[in-house]
Coordinates of C-alpha atoms in Angstrom, one line a residue:
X23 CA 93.2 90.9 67.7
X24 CA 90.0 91.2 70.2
X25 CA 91.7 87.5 71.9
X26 CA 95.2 88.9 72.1
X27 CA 94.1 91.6 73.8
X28 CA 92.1 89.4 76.4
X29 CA 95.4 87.1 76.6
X30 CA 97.2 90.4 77.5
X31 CA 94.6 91.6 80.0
X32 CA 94.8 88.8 81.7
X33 CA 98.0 88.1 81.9
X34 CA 98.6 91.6 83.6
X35 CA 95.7 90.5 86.0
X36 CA 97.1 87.1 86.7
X37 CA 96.9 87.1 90.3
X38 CA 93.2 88.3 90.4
X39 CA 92.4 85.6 88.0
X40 CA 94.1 83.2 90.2
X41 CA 91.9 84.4 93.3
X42 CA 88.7 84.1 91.5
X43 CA 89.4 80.8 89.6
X44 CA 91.0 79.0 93.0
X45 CA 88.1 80.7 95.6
X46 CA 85.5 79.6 93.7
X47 CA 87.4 75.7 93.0
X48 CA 87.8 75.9 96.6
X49 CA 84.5 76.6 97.6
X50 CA 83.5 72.9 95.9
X51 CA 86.3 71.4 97.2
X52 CA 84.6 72.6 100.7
X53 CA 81.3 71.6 100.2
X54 CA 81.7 68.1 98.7
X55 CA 84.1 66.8 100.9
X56 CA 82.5 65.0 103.7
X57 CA 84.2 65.4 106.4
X58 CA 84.1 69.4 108.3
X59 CA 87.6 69.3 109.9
X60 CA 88.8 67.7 106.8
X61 CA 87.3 70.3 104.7
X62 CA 88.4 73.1 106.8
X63 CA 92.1 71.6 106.9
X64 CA 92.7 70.8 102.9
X65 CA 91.0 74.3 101.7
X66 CA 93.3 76.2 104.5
X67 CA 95.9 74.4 102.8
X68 CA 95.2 75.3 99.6
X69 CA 94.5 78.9 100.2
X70 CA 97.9 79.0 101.5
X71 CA 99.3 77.5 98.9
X72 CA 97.1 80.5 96.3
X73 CA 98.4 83.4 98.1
X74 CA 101.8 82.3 98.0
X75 CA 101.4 81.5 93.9
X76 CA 99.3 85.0 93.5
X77 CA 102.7 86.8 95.2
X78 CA 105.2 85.4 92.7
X79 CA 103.0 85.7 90.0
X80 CA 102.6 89.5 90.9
X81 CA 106.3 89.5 91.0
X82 CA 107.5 87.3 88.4
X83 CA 104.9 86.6 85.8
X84 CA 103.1 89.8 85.5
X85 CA 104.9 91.7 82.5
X86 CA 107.4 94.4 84.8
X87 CA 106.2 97.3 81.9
X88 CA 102.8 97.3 83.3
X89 CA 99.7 98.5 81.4
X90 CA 96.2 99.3 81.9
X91 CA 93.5 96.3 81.4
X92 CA 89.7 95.9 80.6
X93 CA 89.6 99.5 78.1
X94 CA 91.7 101.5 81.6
X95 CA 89.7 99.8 84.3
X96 CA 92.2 98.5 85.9
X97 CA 95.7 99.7 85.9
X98 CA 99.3 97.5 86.9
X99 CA 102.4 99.3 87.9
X100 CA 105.5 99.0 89.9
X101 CA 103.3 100.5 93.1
X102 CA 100.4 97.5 92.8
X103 CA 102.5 94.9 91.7
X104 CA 104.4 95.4 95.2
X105 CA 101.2 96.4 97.1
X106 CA 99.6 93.0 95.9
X107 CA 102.5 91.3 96.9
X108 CA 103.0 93.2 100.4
X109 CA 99.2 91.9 100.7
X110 CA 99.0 88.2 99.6
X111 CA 102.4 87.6 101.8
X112 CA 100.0 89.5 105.2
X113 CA 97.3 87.1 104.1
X114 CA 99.8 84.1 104.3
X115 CA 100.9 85.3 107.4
X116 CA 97.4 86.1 109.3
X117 CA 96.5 82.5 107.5
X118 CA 98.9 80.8 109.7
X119 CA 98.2 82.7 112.7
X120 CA 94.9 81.2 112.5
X121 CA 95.1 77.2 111.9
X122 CA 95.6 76.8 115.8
X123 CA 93.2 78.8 117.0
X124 CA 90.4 78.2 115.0
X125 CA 90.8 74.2 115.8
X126 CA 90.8 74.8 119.2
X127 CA 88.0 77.7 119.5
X128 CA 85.6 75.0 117.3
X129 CA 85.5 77.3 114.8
X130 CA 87.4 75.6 111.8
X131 CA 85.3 75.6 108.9
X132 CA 86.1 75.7 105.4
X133 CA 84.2 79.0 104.3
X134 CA 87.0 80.6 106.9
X135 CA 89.9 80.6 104.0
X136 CA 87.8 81.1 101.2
X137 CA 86.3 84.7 103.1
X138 CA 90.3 85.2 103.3
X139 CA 90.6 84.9 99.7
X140 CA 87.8 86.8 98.3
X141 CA 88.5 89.6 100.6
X142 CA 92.5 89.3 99.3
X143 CA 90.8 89.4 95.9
X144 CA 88.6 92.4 96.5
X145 CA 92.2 94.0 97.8
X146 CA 94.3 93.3 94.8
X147 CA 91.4 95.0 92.9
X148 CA 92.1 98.1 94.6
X149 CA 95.1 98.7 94.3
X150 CA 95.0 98.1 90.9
X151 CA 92.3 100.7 90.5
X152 CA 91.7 102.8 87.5
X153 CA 88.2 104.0 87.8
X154 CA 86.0 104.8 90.8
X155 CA 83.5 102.3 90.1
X156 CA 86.2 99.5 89.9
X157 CA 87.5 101.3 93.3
X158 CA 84.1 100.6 94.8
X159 CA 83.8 97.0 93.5
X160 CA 87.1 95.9 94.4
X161 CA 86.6 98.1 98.5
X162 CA 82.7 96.5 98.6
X163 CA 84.6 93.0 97.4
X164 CA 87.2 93.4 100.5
X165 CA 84.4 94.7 103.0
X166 CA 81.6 92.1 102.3
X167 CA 83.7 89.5 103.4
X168 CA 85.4 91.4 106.5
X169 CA 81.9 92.2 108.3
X170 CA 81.0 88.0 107.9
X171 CA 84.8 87.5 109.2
X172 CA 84.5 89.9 112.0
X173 CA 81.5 87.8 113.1
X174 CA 82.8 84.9 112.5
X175 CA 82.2 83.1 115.9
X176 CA 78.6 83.3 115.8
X177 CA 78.4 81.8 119.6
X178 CA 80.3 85.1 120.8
X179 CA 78.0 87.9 121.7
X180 CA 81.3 90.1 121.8
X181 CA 81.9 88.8 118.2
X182 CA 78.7 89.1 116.7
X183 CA 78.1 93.1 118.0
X184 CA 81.6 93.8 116.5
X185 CA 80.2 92.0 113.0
X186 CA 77.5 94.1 113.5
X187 CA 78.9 97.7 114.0
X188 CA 81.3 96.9 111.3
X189 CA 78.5 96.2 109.2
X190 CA 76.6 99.5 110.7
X191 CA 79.4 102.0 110.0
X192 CA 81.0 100.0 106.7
X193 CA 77.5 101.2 105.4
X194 CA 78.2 105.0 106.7
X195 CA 81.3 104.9 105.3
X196 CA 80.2 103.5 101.4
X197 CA 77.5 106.0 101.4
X198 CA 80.2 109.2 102.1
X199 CA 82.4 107.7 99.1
X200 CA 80.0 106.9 96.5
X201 CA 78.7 110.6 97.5
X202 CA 82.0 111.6 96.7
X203 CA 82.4 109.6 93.8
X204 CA 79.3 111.2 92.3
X205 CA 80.3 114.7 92.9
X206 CA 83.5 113.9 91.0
X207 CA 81.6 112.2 88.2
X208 CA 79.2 114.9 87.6
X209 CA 82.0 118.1 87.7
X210 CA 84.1 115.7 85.4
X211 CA 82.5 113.6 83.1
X212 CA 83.9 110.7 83.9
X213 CA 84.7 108.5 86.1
X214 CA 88.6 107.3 85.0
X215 CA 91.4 108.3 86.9
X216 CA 93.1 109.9 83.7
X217 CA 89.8 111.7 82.4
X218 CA 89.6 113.1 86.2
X219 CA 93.0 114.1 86.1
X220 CA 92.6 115.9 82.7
X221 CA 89.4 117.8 84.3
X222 CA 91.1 118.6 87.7
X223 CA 94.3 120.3 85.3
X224 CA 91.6 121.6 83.2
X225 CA 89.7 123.8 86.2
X226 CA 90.2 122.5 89.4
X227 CA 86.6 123.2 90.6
X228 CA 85.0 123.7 93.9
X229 CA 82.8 120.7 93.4
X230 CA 85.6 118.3 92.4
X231 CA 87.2 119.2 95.4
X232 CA 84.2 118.3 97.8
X233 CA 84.0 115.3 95.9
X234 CA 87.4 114.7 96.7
X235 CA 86.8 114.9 100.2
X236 CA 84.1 113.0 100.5
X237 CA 86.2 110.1 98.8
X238 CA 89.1 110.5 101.0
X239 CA 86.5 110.6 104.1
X240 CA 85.1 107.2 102.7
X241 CA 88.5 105.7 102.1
X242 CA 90.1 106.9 105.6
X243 CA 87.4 104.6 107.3
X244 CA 89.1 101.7 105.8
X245 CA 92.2 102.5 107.6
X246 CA 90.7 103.4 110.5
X247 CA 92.1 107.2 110.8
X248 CA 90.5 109.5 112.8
X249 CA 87.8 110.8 112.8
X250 CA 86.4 107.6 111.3
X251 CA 88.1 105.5 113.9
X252 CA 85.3 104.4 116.3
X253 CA 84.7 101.1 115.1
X254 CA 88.4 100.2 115.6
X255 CA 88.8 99.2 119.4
X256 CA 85.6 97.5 119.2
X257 CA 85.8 95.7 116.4
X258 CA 89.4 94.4 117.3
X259 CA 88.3 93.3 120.7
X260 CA 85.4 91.6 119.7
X261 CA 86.5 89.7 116.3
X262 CA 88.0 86.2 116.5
X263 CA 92.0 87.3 117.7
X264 CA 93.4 85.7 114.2
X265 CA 90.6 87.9 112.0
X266 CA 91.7 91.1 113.8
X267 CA 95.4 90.0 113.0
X268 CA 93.9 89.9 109.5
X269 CA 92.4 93.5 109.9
X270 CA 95.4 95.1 111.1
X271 CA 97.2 93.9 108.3
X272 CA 96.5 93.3 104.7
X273 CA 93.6 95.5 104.3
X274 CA 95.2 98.6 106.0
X275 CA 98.1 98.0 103.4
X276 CA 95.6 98.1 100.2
X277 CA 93.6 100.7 101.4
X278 CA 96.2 102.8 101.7
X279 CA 98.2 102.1 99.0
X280 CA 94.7 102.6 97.2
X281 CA 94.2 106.9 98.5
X282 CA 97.6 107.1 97.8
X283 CA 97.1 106.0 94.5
X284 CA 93.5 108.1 93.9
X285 CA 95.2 111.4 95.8
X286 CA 98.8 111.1 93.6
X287 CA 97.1 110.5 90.3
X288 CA 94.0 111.8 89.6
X289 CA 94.1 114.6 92.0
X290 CA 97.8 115.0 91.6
X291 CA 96.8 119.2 90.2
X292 CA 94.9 119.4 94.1
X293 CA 97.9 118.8 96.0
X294 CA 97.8 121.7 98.5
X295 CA 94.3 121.2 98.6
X296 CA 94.0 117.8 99.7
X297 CA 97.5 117.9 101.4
X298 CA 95.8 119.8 104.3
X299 CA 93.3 117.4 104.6
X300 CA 95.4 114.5 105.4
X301 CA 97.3 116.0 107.4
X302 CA 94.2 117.1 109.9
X303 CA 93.8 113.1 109.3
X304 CA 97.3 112.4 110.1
X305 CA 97.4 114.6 113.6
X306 CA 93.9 113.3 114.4
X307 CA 95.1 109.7 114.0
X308 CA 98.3 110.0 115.8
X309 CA 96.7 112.1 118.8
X310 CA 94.0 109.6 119.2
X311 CA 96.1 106.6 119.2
X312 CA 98.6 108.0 121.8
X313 CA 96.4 109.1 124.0
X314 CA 93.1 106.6 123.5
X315 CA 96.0 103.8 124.4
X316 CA 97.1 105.3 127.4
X317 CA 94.5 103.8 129.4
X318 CA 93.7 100.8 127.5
X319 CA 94.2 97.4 129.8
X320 CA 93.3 94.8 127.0
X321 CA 96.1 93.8 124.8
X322 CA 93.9 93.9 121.6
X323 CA 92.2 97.5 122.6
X324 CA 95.7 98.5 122.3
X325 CA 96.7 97.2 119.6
X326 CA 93.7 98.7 117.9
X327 CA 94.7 102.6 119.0
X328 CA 98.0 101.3 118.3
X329 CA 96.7 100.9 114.7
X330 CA 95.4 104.1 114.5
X331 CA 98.0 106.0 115.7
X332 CA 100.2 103.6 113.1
X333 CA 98.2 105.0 110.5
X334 CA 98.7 108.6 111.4
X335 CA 102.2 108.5 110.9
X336 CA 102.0 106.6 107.6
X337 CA 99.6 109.5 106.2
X338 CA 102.9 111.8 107.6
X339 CA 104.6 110.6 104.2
X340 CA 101.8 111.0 102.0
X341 CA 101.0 113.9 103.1
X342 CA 104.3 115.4 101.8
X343 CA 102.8 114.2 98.0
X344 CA 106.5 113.5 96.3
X345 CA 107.5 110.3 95.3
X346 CA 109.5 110.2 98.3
X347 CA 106.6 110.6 100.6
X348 CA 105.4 107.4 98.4
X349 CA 108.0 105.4 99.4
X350 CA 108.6 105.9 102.5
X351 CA 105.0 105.7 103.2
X352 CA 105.1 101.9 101.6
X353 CA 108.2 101.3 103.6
X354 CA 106.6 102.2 106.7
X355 CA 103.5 100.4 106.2
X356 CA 105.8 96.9 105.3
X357 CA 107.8 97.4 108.2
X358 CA 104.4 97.9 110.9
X359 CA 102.6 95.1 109.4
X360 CA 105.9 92.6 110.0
X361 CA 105.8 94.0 113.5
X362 CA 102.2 93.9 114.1
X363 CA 101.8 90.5 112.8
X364 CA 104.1 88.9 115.2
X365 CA 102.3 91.2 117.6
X366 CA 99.3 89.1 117.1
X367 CA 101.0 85.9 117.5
X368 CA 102.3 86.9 120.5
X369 CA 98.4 87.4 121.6
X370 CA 97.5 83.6 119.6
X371 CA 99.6 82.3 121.8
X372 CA 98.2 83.8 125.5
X373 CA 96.3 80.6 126.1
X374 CA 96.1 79.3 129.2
X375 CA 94.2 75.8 130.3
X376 CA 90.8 77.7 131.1
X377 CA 91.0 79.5 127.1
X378 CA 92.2 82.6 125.7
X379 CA 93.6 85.6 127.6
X380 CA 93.6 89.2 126.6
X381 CA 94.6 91.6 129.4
X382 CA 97.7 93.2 129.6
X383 CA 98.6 92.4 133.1
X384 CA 98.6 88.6 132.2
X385 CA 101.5 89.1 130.3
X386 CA 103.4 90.1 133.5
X387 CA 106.5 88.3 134.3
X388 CA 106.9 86.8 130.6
X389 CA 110.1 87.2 130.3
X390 CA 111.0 84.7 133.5
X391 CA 108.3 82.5 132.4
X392 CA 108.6 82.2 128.2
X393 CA 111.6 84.0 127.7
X394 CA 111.2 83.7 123.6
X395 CA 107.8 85.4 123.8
X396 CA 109.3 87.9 126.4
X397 CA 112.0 89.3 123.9
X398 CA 110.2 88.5 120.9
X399 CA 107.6 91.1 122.0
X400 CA 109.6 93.7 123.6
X401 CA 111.1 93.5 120.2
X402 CA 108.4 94.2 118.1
X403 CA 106.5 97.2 120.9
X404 CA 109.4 99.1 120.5
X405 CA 109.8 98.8 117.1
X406 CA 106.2 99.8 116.1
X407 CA 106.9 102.3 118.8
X408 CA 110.1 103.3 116.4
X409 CA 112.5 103.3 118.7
X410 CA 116.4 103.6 117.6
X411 CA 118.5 100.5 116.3
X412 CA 114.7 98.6 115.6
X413 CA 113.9 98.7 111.6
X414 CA 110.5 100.4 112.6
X415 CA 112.6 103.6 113.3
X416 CA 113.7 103.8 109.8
X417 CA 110.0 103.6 108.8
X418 CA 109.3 106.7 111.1
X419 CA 112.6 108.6 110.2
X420 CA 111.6 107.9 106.2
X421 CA 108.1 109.4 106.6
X422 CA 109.4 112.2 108.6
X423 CA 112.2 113.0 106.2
X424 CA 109.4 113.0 103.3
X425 CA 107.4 116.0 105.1
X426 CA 110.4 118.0 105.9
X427 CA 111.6 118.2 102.7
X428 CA 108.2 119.1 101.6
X429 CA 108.4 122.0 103.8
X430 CA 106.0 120.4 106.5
X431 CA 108.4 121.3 109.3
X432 CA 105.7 122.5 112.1
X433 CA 103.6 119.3 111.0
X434 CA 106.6 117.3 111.5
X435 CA 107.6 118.6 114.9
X436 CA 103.8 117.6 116.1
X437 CA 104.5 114.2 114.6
X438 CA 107.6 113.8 116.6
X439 CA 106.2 114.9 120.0
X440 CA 103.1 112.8 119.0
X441 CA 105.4 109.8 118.9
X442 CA 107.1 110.4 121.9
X443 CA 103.9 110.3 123.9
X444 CA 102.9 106.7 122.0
X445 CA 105.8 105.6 123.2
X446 CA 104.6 105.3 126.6
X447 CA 101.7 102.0 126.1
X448 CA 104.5 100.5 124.3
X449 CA 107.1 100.8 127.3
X450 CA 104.3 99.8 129.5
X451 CA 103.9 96.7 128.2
X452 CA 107.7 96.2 128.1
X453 CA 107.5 97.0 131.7
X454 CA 104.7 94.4 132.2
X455 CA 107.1 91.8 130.8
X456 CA 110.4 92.3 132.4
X457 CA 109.7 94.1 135.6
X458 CA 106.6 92.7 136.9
X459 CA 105.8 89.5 138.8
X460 CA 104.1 86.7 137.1
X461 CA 101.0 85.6 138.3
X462 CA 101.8 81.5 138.9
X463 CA 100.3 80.4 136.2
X464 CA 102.0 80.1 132.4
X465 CA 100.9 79.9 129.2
X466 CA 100.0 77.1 127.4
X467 CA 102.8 76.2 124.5
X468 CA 101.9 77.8 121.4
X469 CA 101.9 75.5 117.5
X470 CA 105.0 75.3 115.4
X471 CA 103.4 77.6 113.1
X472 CA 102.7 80.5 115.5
X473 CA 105.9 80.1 117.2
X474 CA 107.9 80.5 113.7
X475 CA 106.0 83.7 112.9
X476 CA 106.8 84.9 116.5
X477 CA 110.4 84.1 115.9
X478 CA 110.6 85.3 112.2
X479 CA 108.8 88.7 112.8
X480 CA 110.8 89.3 116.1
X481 CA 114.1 88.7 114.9
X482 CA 113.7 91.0 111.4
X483 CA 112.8 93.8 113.9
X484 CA 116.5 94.0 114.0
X485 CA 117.9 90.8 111.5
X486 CA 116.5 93.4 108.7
X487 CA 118.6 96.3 109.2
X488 CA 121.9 95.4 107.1
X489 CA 119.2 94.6 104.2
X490 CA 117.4 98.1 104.5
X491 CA 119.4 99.2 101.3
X492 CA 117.6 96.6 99.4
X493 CA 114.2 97.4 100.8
X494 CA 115.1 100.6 100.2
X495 CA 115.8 99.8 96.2
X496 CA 112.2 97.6 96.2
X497 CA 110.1 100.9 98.0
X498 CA 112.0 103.3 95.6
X499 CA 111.2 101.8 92.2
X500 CA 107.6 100.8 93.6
X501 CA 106.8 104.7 94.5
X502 CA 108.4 106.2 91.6
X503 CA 105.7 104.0 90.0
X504 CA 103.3 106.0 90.5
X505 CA 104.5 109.6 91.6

């Protein structure tokens, strides 16, 4: 009976199992083959190859009832099965994105992938969380191997100061949510998200709800919302350009899908309490971004208030705490990280012959010069900027719909306004490419690989619309999951 049950277990965790097992094969692999390039070239393979397995296993092979795992440790659902799979697919992606570069910075080393995969483990641990201390293991898991990513290039001052205040405030940020997470284990008992839940209906006490925010403080860190945003800009300017791809991306997408999860089940009796919190998160976030990017004249710093803004608006829909809010907040978040990951190709491929570039004004004239790279990224600024007729709109227009019909109407109408103004750094830089005049020199021609996640990611800014109903269907089932 006791082996069944394991054989169950695992089978519901099948793409964590895969993670481990293959990160650790791949790890040998790395060390025993002689050869450093050859290394770094058959385990990137490889690790490809695992994240695209782990995703159809998390669709496919993992039983679609669900269940909890490990005595309700860990928990699988319609939500994490599609939040593991929104994540390994952003791994693949930011994967790609790096091959090039990473030959041709010197920096291609096996351990590169296999920090990917741990981290992408550490992800799929959260949001399959059940339990605050399998929360922590499965954030620590993620963050470990972020701060050695961040300073990946350990030649580059610029990279080695962002590893290092990553690393700083990561710290800052574990020691607020394992406050937190005390606080809630000491007014409740326990420290499973259904036990919490029972005390929280039980009496909803002024403890728990201090605990509560001091999770959510911890937790907003991860996605960079304001006020824990300072380690954003820098941190994105200084990392290696395919790791920050990688930090705008995947681990943005589990970490929220992860206080979505803690906020709509365990503290689902709290809901006007902690509804007010995020949404001083979500106005912080938004105001922040708009204006913080105003001024910004490096592509990366941009992209980085760009991120925070980004986040703002996706804590708009959970903020309204229906299931509607849920799924429009995972249809916003699939929709920014398509458009922010061909955002960072677009930056992989400013090369020139003298090395990387990363101010805005060197894009000028791209549209004369690289006319693919010149629509693909007007494509993609406006629709992160959610502009009409892009499919990032409908990501806005969803999260907005979510807190109106919650009754959020004032919040809403700051929202709006809020996105009006961000507008403005993304229209500059469309203005940098079409109306400006190029400088002489071009841009080197980017991989095959870069330029089809360029070309993919632009075009589904608007090849996706006539298959919104279906993504619709996907983000429906997926938030009714859990709300």
């Amino acid at each position: 009976m006791t082996g069944d049950l394991l054989l169950a277990d695992l089978r519901l965790l099948a793409p964590e199992v895969l993670l481990a097992v293959g990160a650790m094969a791949f790890l040998m692999v790395g060390a025993y083959t002689r050869a450093q390039d050859g290394a770094a070239r058959i385990v990137s393979l490889l690790t490809l190859a695992l994240f695209l397995v782990a995703a159809l296993v998390s669709i496919f092979y993992v039983p679609s009832e669900g269940g909890t795992a490990f005595q309700g440790a860990l928990i699988v659902d319609d939500f994490s099965r599609y939040a593991k799979a929104a994540v390994l697919l952003a791994a693949f992606i930011s994967l790609i994105l790096a091959q090039n570069y990473l030959e041709q910075e010197k920096l291609a080393k096996f351990e590169y992938p296999i920090l990917m995969a741990l981290s992408v483990l550490g992800m799929t641990i959260m949001v399959s969380a059940n339990d605050l201390i399998t929360m922590y293991m499965g954030l620590e898991l993620q963050s470990l191997a972020l701060y050695v990513l961040a300073a990946f290039n350990r030649d580059s001052l610029r990279a080695s100061e962002a590893g290092l205040k990553y690393f700083v405030l990561g710290a800052l940020s574990s020691g607020l949510l394992l406050y937190g997470a005390s606080l809630i284990y000491g007014f409740s008992g326990t420290t499973n998200f259904a036990g919490i839940a029972e005390a929280v209906a039980a009496e909803p006490s002024l403890g728990l709800m201090f605990g509560m925010i001091f999770l959510l403080s911890g937790l907003a860190f991860k996605i960079s919302a304001a006020p824990f945003h300072m380690w954003t800009p820098d941190v994105y300017e200084g990392s290696p350009t395919p790791v920050t791809a990688f930090f705008a991306t995947a681990p943005k997408l589990a970490a929220m899908a992860l206080i979505a999860r803690v906020l709509m089940q365990p503290f689902a009796e709290m809901v006007h309490d902690w509804q007010q919190v995020v949404m001083v998160l979500s106005v912080l976030s938004m105001a922040v971004g708009a204006f913080g990017a105003l001024t910004q004249t490096n592509i990366k710093r941009l992209l980085a208030y760009s991120s925070i803004g980004n986040m703002g608006f996706a804590l708009v829909g959970l903020a309204a705490g229906t299931s509607i809010g849920l799924w429009a907040l995972l249809l916003y978040l699939t929709l920014y990280v398509i458009s922010v990951a061909g955002s960072f190709g677009i930056v992989l491929s400013m090369r020139r012959s003298d090395g990387m570039v990363e101010r805005i004004e060197d894009l000028a004239g791209l549209a004369q010069t690289r006319p693919g790279l010149g629509w693909s990224m007007t494509a993609l600024m406006l629709s992160i900027g959610g502009l009409p007729f892009f499919v990032g709109f409908f990501g806005k227009l969803f999260v907005f719909y979510a807190a109106v019909s919650s009754g959020l109407i004032i919040f809403t109408v700051i929202a709006g306004l809020l996105s009006v103004v961000s507008m403005a750094y993304y229209l500059r830089v469309v203005k940098v490419i079409w109306f400006d005049e190029p400088d002489g020199s071009s841009f080197l021609p980017a991989t095959f690989s870069v330029n089809a996640v360029v070309l993919v990611t632009g075009s589904a800014t608007v090849a996706l619309l006539p298959f919104m109903y279906v993504m619709f269907r996907f983000v429906m089932q997926a938030g009714s999951g859990l709300g």
